[in-house]
Short mmCIF file of C-alpha atoms in Angstrom, two decimals:
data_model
loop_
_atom_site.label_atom_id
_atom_site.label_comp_id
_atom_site.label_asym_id
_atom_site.label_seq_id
_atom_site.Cartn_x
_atom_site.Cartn_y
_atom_site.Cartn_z
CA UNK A 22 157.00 136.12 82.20
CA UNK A 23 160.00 136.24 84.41
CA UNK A 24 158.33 134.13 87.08
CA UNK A 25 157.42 131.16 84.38
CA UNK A 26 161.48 131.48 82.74
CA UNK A 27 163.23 131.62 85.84
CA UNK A 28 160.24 128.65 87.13
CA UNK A 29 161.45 126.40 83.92
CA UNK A 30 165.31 126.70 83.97
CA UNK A 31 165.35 126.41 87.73
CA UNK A 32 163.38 123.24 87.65
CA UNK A 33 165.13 121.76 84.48
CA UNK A 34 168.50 121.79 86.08
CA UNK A 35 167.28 120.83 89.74
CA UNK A 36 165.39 117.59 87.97
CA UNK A 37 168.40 116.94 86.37
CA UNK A 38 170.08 113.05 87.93
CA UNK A 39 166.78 113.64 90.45
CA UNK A 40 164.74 110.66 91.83
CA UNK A 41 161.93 111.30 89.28
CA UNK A 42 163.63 111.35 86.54
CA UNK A 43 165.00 108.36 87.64
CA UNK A 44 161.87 107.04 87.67
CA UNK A 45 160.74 107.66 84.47
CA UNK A 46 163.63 106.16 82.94
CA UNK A 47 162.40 103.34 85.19
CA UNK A 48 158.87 103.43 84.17
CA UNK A 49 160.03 103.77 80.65
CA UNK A 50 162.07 100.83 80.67
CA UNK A 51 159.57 98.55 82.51
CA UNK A 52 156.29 99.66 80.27
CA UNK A 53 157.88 100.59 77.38
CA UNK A 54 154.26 102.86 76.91
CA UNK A 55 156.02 106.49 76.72
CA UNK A 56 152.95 108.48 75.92
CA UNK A 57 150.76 107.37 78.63
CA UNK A 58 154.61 107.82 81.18
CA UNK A 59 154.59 111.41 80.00
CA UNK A 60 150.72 112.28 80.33
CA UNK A 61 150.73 110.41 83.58
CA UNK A 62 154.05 112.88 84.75
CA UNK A 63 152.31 115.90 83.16
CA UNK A 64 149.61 115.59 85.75
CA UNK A 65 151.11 114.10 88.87
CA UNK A 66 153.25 117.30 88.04
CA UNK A 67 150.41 119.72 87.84
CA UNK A 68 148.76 118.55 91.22
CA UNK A 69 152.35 118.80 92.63
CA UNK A 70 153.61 121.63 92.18
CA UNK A 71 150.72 123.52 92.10
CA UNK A 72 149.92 122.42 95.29
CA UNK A 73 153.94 123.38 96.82
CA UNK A 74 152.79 126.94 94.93
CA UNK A 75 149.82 127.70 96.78
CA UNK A 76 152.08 126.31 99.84
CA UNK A 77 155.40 129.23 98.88
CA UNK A 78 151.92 131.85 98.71
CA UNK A 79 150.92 131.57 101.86
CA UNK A 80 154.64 131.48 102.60
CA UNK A 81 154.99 134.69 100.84
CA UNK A 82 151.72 136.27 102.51
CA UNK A 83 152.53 135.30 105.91
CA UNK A 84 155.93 136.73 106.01
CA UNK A 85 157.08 140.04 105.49
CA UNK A 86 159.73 141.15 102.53
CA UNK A 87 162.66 141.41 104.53
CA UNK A 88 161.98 137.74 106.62
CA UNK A 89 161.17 136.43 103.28
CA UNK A 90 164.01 137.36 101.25
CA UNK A 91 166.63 135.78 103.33
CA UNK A 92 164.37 132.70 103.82
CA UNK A 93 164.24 132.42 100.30
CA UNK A 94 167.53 133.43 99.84
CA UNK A 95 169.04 130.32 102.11
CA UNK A 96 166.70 128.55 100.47
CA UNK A 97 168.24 128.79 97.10
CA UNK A 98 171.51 128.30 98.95
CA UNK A 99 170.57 125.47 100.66
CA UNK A 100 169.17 123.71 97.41
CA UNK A 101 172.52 124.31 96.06
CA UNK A 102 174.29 122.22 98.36
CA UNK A 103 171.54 119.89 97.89
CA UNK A 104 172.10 119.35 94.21
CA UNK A 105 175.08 117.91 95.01
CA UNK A 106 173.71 115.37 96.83
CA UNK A 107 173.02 112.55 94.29
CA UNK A 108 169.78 110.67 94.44
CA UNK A 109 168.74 107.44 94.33
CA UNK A 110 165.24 105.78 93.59
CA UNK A 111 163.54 104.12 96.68
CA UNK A 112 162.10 100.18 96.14
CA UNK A 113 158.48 101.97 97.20
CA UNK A 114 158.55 103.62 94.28
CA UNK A 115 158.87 101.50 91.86
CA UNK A 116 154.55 100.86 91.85
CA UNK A 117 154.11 96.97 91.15
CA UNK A 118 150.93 96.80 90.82
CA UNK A 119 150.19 97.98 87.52
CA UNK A 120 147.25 95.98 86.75
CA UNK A 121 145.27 97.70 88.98
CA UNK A 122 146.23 101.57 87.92
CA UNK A 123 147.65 100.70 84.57
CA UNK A 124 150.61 102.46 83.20
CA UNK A 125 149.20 106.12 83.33
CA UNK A 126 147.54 105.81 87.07
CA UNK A 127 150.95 104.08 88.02
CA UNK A 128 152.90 106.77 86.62
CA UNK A 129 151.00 109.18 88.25
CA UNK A 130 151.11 108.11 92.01
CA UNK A 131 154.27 107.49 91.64
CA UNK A 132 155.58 110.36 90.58
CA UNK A 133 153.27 112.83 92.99
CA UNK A 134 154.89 110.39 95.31
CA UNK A 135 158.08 110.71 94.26
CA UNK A 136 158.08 114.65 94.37
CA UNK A 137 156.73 114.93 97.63
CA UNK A 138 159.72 117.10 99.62
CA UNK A 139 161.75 116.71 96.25
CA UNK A 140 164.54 119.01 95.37
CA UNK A 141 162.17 120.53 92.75
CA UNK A 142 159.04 120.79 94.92
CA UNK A 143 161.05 122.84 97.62
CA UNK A 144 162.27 125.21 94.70
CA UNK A 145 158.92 125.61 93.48
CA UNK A 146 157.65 126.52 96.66
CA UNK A 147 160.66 129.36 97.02
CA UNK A 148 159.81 130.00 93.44
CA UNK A 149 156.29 130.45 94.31
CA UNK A 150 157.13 133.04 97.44
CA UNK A 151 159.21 135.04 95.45
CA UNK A 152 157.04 135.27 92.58
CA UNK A 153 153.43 136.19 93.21
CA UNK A 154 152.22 135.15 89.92
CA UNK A 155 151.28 131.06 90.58
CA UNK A 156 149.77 130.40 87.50
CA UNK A 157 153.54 131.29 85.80
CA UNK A 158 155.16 129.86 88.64
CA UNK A 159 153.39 126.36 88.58
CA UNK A 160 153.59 126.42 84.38
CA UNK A 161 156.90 127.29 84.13
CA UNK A 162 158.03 124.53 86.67
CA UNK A 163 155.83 122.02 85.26
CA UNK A 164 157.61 122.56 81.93
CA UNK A 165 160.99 122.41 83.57
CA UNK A 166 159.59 119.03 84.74
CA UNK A 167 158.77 117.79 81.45
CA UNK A 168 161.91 119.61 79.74
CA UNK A 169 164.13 117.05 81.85
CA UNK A 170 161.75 113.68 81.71
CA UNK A 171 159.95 113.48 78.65
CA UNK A 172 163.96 113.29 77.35
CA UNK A 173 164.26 110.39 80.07
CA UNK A 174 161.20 108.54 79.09
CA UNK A 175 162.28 108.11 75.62
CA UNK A 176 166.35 108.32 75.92
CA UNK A 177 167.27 107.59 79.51
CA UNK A 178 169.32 104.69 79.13
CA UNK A 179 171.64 106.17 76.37
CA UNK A 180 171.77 109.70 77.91
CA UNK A 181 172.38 108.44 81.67
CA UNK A 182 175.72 106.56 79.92
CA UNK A 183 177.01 109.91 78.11
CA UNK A 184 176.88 112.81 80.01
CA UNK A 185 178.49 113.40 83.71
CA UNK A 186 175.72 114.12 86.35
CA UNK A 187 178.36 115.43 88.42
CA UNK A 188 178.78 118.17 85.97
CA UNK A 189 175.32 118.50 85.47
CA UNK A 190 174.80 119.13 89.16
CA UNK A 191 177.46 121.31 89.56
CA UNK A 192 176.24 123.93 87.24
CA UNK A 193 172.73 123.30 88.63
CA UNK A 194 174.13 123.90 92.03
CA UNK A 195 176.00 127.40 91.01
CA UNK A 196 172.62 128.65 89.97
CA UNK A 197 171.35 127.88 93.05
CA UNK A 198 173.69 130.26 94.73
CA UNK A 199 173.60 132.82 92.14
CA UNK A 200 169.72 132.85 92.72
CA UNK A 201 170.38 132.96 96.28
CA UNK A 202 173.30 135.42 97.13
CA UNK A 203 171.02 137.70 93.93
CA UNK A 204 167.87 137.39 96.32
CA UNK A 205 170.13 138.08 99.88
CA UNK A 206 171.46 141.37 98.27
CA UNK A 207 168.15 142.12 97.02
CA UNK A 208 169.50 142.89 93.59
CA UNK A 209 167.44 144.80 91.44
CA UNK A 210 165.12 145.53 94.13
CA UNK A 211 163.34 142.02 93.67
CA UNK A 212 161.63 142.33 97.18
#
């Protein structure tokens, strides 16, 4: 159960002022169709990260513990400095034609899109090479996902207004180095 708590909060905070959710707040204001915006990020999500999981096994299987402790230690580090970074939503993103995909297919590619090299697929492939339980690893950041845009979908606009990314980020990026300076030292024998 560690692997899908750690997966979730991890994930939460990294989505947090992140391209995708972004998007959805996008999506949600253009369609104005929030079930079919969740469902659609629900699965883009799924094929996502499950696919950067089976990417941070291999990672995990091809390197030995030592070489893959610091690697995912930096990694964590390197995310941190990352989340500081804010993001912004490409044009290509925003899908136009919805007639063609409707508001669930739309949502979908866009947001697989979206993800692809995103702060929290790169954290759920160190996730998924420190842990070597996927299924947790790919649930638990799938419901970090969904903790931080189903919010978006239905609130974006008011919440964007009241509370300070900057802050947000901050905290997001001291958990990154907790996580990673924990993982260097090997702290509680994790490796």
């Amino acid at each position: 159960m560690e692997a899908f708590w750690v997966s979730t909060g991890v994930v939460a905070l990294g989505e947090m002022g992140d391209k995708t959710q972004l998007l959805a707040v996008l999506l949600a204001a253009r369609f104005k169709k929030p079930v079919p915006i969740i469902f659609g990020i629900l699965l883009a999500t799924l094929a996502n990260h499950a696919l950067a999981g089976a990417v941070g096994g291999w990672v995990a299987a091809a390197l030995g513990a030592d070489v893959l402790r610091w690697v995912i230690g930096l990694s964590f580090i390197a995310m941190a400095a990352w989340m500081l970074v804010p993001d912004e939503i490409d044009e290509v993103l925003a899908v136009k034609e919805v007639a063609t995909w409707g508001v669930l297919g739309t949502t979908v590619v866009a947001f697989f899109l979206a993800e692809m090299g995103d702060k929290t697929q790169i954290a759920t492939v160190a996730l998924a090479a420190r842990y070597s339980d996927l299924v947790w690893v790919v649930a638990g950041s799938t419901l970090g996902m969904m903790l931080a845009n189903v919010p978006a979908v239905y609130l974006g606009d008011k919440v964007a207004e009241r509370v300070p990314m900057a802050w947000v980020h901050g905290v997001s990026a001291l958990i990154f180095v907790v996580l990673g300076v924990l993982t260097l030292f090997n702290v509680g024998r994790l490796f």
